[in-house]
PDB file of C-alpha atoms in Angstrom:
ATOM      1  CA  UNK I   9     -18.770 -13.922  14.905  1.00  0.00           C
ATOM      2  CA  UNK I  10     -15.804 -16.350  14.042  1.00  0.00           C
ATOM      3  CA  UNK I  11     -13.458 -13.585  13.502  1.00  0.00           C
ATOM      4  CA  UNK I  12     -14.085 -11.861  16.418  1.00  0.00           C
ATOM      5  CA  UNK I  13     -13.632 -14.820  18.560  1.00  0.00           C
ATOM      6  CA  UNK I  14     -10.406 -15.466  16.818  1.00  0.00           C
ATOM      7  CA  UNK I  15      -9.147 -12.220  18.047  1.00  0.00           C
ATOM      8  CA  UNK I  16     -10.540 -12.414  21.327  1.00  0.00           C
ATOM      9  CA  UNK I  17      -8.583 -15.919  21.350  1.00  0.00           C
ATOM     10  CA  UNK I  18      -5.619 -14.279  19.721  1.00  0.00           C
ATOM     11  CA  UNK I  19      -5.478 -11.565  21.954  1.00  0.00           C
ATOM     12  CA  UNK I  20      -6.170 -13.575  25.255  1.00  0.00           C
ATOM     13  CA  UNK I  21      -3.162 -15.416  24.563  1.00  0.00           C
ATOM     14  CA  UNK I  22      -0.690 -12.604  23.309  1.00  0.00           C
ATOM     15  CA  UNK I  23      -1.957 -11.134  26.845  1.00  0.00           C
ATOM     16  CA  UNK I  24      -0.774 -14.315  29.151  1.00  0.00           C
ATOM     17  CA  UNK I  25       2.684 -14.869  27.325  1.00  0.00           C
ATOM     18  CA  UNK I  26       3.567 -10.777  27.614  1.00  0.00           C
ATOM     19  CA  UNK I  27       2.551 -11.289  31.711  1.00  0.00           C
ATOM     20  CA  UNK I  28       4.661 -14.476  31.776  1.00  0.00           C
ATOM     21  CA  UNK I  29       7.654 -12.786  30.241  1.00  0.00           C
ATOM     22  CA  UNK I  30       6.613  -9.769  32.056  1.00  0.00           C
ATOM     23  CA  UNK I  31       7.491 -11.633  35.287  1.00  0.00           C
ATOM     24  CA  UNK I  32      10.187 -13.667  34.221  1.00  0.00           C
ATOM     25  CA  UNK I  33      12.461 -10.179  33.235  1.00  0.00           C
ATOM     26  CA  UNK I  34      11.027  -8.706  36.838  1.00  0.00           C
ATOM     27  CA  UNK I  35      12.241 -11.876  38.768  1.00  0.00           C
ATOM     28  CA  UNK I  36      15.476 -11.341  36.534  1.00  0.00           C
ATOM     29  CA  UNK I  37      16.414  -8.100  36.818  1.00  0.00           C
ATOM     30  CA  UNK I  38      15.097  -4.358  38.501  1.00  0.00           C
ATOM     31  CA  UNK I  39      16.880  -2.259  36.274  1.00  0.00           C
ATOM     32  CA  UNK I  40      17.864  -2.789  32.631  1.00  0.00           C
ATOM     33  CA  UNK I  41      20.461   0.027  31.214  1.00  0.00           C
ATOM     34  CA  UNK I  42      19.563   3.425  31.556  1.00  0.00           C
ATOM     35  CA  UNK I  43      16.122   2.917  33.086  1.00  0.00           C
ATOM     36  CA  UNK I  44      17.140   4.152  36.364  1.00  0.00           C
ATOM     37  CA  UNK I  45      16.537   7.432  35.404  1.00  0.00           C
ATOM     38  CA  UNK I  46      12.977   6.535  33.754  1.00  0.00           C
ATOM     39  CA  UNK I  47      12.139   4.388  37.125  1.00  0.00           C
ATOM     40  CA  UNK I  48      13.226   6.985  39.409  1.00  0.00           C
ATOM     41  CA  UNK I  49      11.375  10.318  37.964  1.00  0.00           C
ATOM     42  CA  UNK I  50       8.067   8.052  37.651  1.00  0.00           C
ATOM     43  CA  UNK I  51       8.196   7.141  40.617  1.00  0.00           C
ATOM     44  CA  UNK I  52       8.193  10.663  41.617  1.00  0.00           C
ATOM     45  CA  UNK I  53       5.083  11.880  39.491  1.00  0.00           C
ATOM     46  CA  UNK I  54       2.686   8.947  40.942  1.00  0.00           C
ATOM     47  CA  UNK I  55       3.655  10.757  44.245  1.00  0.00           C
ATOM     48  CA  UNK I  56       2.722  13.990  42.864  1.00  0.00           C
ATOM     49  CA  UNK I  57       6.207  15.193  42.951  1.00  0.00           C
ATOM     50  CA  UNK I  58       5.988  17.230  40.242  1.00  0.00           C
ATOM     51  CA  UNK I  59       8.928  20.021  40.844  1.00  0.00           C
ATOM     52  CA  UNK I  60      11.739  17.093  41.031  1.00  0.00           C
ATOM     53  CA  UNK I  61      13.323  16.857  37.266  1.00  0.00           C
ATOM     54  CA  UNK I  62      16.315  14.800  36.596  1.00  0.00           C
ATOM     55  CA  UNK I  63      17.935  17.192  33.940  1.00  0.00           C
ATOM     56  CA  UNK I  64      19.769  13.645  32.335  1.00  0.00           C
ATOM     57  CA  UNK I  65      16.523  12.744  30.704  1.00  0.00           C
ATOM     58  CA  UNK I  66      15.806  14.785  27.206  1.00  0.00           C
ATOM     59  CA  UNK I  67      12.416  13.578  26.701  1.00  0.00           C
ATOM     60  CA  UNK I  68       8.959  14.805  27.729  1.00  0.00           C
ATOM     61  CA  UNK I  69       7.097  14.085  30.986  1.00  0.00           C
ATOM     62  CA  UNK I  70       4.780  12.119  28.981  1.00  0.00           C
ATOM     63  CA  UNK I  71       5.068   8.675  30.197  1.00  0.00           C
ATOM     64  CA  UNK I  72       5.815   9.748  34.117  1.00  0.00           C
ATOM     65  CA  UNK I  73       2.324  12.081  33.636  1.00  0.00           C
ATOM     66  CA  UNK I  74       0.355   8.962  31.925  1.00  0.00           C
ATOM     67  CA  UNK I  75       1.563   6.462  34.254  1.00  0.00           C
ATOM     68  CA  UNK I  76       1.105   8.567  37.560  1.00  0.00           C
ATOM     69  CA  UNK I  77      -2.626   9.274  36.256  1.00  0.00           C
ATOM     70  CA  UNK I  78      -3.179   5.433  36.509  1.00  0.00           C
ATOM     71  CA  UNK I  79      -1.174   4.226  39.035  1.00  0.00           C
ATOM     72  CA  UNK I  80      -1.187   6.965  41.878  1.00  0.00           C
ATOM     73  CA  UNK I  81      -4.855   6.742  42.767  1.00  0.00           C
ATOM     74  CA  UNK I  82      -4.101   2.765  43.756  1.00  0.00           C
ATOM     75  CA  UNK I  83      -0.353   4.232  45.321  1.00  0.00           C
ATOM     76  CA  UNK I  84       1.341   1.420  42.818  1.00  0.00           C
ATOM     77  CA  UNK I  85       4.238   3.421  42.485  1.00  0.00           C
ATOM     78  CA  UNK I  86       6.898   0.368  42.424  1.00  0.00           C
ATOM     79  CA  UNK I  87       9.278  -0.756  40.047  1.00  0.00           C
ATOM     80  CA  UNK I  88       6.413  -3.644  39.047  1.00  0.00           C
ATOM     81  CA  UNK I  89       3.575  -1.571  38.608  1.00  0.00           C
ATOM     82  CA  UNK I  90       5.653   1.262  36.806  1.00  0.00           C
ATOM     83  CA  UNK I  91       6.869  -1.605  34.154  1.00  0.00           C
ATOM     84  CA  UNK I  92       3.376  -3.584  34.166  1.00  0.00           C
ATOM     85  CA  UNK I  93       2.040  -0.472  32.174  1.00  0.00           C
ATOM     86  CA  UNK I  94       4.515  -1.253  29.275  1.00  0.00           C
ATOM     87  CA  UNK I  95       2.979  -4.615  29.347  1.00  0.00           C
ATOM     88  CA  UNK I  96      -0.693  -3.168  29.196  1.00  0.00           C
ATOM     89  CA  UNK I  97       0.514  -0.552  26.607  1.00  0.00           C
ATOM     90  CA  UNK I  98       1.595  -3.899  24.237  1.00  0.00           C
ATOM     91  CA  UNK I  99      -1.664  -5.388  24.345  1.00  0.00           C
ATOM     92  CA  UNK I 100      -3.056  -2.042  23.615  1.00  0.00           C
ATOM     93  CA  UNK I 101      -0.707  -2.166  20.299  1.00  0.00           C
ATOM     94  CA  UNK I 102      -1.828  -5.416  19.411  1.00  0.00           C
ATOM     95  CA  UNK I 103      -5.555  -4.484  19.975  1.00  0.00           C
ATOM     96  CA  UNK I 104      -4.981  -1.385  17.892  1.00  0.00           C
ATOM     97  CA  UNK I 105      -2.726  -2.513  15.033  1.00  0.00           C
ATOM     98  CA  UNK I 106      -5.738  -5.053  14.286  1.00  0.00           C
ATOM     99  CA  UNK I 107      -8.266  -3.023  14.044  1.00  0.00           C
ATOM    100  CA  UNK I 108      -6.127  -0.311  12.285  1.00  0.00           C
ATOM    101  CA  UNK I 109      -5.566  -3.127   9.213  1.00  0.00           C
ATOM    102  CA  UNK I 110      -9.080  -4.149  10.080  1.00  0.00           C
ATOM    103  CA  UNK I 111     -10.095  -0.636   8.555  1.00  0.00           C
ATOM    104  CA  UNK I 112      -7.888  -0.216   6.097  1.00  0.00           C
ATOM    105  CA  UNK I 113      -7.911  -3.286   4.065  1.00  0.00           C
ATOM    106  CA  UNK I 114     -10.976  -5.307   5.083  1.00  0.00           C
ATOM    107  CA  UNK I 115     -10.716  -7.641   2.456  1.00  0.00           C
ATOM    108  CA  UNK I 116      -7.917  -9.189   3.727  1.00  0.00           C
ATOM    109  CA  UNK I 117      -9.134 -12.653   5.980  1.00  0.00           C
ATOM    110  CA  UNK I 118      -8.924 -12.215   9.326  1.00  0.00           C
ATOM    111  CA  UNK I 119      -6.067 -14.860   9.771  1.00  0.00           C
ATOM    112  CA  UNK I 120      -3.724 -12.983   7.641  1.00  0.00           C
ATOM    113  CA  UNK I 121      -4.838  -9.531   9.886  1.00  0.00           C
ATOM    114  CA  UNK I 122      -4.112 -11.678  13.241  1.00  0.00           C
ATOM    115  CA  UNK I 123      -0.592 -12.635  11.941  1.00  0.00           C
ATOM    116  CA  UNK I 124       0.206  -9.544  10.336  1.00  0.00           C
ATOM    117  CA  UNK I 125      -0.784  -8.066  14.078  1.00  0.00           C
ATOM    118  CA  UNK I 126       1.308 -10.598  15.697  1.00  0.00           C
ATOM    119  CA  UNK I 127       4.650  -9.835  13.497  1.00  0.00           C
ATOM    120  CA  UNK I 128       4.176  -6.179  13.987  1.00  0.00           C
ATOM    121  CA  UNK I 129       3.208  -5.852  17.740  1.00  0.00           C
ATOM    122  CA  UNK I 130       6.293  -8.410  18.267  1.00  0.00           C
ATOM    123  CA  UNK I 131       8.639  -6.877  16.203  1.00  0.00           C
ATOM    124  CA  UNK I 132      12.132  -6.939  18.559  1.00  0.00           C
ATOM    125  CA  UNK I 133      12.723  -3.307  18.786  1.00  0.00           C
ATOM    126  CA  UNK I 134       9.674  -2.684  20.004  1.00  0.00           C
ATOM    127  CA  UNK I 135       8.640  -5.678  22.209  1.00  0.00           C
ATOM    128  CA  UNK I 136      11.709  -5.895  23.851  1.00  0.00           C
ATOM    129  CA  UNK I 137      10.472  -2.482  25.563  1.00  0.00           C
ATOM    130  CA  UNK I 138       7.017  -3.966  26.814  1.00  0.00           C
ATOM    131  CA  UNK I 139       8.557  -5.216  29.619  1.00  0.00           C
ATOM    132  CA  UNK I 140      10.911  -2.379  30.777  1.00  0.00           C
ATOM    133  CA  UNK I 141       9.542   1.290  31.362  1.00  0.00           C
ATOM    134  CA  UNK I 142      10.910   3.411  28.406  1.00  0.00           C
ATOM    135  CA  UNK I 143       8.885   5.535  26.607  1.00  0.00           C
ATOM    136  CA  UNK I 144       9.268   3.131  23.194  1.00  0.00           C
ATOM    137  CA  UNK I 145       5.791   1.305  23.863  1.00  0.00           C
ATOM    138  CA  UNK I 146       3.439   3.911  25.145  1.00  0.00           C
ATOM    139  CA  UNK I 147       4.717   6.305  22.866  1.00  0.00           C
ATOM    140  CA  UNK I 148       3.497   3.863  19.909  1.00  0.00           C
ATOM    141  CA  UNK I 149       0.248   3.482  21.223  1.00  0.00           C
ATOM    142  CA  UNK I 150      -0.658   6.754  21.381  1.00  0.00           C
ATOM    143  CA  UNK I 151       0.811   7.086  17.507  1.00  0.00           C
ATOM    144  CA  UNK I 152      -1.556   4.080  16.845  1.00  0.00           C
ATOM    145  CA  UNK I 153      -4.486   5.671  18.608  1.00  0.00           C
ATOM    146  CA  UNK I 154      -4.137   8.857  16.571  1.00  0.00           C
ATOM    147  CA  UNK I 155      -4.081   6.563  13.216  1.00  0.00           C
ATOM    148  CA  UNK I 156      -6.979   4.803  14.588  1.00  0.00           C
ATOM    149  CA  UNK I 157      -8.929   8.132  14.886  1.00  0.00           C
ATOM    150  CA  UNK I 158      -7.565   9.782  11.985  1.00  0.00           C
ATOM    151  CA  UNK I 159      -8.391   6.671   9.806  1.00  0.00           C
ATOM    152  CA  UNK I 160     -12.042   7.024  11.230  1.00  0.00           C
ATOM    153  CA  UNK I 161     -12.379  10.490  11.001  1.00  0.00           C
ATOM    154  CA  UNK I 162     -12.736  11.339  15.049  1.00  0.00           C
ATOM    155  CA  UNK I 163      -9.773  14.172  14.393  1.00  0.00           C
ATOM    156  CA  UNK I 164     -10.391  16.062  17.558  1.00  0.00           C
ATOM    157  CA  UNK I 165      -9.574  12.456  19.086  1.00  0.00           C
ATOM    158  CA  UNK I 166      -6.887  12.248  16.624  1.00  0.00           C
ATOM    159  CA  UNK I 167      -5.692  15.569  17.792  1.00  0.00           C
ATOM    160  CA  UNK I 168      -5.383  14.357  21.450  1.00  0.00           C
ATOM    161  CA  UNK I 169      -3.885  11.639  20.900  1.00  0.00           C
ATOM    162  CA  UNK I 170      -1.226  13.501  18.232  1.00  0.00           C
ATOM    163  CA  UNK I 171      -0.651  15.363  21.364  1.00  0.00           C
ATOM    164  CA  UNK I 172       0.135  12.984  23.827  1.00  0.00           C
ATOM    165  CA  UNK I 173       1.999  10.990  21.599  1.00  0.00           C
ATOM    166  CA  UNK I 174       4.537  14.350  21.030  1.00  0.00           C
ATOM    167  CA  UNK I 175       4.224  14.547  25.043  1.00  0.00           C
ATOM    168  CA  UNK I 176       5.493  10.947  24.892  1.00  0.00           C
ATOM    169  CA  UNK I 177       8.033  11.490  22.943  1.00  0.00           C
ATOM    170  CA  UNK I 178       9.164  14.332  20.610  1.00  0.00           C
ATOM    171  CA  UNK I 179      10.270  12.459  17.609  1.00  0.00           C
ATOM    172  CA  UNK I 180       6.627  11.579  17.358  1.00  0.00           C
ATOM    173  CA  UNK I 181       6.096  15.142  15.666  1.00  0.00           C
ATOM    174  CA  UNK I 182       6.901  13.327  12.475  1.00  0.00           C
ATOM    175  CA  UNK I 183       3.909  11.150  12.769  1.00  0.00           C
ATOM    176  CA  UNK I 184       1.466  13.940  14.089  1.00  0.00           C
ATOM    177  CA  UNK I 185       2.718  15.538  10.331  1.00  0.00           C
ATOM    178  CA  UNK I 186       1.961  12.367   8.040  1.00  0.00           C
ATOM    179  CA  UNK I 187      -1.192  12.031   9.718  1.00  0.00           C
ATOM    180  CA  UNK I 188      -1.745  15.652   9.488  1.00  0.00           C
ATOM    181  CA  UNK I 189      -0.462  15.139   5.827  1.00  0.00           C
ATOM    182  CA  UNK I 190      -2.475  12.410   4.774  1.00  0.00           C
ATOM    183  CA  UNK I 191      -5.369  14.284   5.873  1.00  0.00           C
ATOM    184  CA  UNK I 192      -4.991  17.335   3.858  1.00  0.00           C
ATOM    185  CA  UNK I 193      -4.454  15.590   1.046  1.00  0.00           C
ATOM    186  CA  UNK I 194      -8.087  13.433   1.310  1.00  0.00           C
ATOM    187  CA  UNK I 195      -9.680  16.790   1.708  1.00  0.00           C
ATOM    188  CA  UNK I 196      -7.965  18.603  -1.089  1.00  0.00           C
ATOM    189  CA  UNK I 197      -8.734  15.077  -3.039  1.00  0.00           C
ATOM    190  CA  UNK I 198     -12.491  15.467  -2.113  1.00  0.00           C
ATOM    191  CA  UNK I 199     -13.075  19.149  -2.658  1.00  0.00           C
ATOM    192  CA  UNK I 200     -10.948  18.990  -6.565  1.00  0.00           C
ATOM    193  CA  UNK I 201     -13.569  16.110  -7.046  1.00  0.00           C
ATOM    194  CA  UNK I 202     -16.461  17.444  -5.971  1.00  0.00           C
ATOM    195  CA  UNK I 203     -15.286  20.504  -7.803  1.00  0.00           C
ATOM    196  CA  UNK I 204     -14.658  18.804 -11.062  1.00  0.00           C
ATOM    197  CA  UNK I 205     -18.191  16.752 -10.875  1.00  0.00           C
ATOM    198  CA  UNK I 206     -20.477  20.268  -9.935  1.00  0.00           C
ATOM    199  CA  UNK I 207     -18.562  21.580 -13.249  1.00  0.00           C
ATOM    200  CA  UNK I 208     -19.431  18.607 -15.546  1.00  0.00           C
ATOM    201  CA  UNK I 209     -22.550  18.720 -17.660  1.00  0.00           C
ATOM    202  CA  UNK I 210     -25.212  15.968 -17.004  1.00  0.00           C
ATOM    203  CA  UNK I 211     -25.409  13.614 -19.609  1.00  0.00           C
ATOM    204  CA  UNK I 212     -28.960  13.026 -21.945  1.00  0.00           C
ATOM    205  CA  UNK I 213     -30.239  10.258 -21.239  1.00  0.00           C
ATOM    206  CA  UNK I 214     -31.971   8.112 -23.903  1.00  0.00           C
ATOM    207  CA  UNK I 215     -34.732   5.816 -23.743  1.00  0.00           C
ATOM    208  CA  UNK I 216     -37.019   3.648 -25.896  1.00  0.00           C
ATOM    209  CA  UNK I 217     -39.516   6.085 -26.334  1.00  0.00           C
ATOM    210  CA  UNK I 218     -36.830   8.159 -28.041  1.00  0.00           C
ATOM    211  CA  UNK I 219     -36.260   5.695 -30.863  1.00  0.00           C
TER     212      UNK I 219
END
């Protein structure tokens, strides 16, 4: 019960600094680099204008088609609401990167998982993004979710989410393979083993009566 409310805690307040800094780059600035381009084509796809492409972007539709799906129904369309789901994709990572280690390595005390989950979801590359909309932070959460699935054996989840996270971004192919990797190598594991045990001979057993 402890641990959980330390996350809860841990996770309430990760939530209200990313909003604060959240606001403080909006106020600051509409447009950072090249995310014109990303800004302009999602705006298009939360107004269902599917057939407009600008040719200058070389990734997938993936974060226009998962950001329309959320944000058209309400007609948030605007520079904020298109950024905010960076934000909400961070707390997503933080959420999932806990529970990920959480599974893993549950030995570990909970305060080492909540720091270890604040130095990765932080990292600069990557948090630097949760304010902007670039593909960099929804493109790790779906990555995440398809660990998260894989590590609990949901793979038809798993394979969604490897999916959409190739959708997000095609680099992410590499991941869908180690996942895919990892996999086949717990099942070969688990079928040499159960192999190896159907071949051995039971042992006798011995007991007083035999002496």
């Amino acid at each position: 019960m402890r641990d959980q409310t330390n996350f809860f805690l841990f996770l309430a307040v990760y939530s209200i600094v990313t909003f604060l800094l959240f606001h403080l780059v909006y106020n600051t600035s509409k447009q950072v680099i090249d995310e014109e381009f990303h800004l302009r084509q999602g705006e298009h796809y939360c107004r269902g204008r599917f057939h407009i492409w600008d040719e200058k972007i070389t990734t997938f539709p993936g974060l226009y088609l998962i950001s329309g799906s959320f944000l058209s129904p309400f007609k948030a369309c605007s520079v904020y609401f298109l950024r905010l789901t960076s934000a909400v994709a961070s707390i997503a990572n933080a959420y999932l990167i806990y529970i990920i280690r959480k599974a893993v390595i549950p030995r570990r005390s909970d305060a080492y998982l909540l720091l270890e989950s604040i130095s990765l979801a932080t990292l600069p590359p990557l948090y630097f993004f949760s304010h902007l909309y670039y593909t960099d932070v929804l493109s790790v959460t779906m990555v995440l979710m398809m660990v998260y699935f894989s590590v609990r054996e949901m793979h038809n989840w798993g394979a969604l989410a490897g999916f959409l996270a190739i959708l997000m971004r095609q680099t992410n192919v590499v991941w869908v393979g180690f996942v895919y990797g990892s996999q086949l190598v717990n099942m070969t594991m688990s079928v040499c083993l159960a192999e190896r045990s159907a071949k051995q001979k039971p042992q006798p057993k011995f007991g007083f009566m035999d002496l």
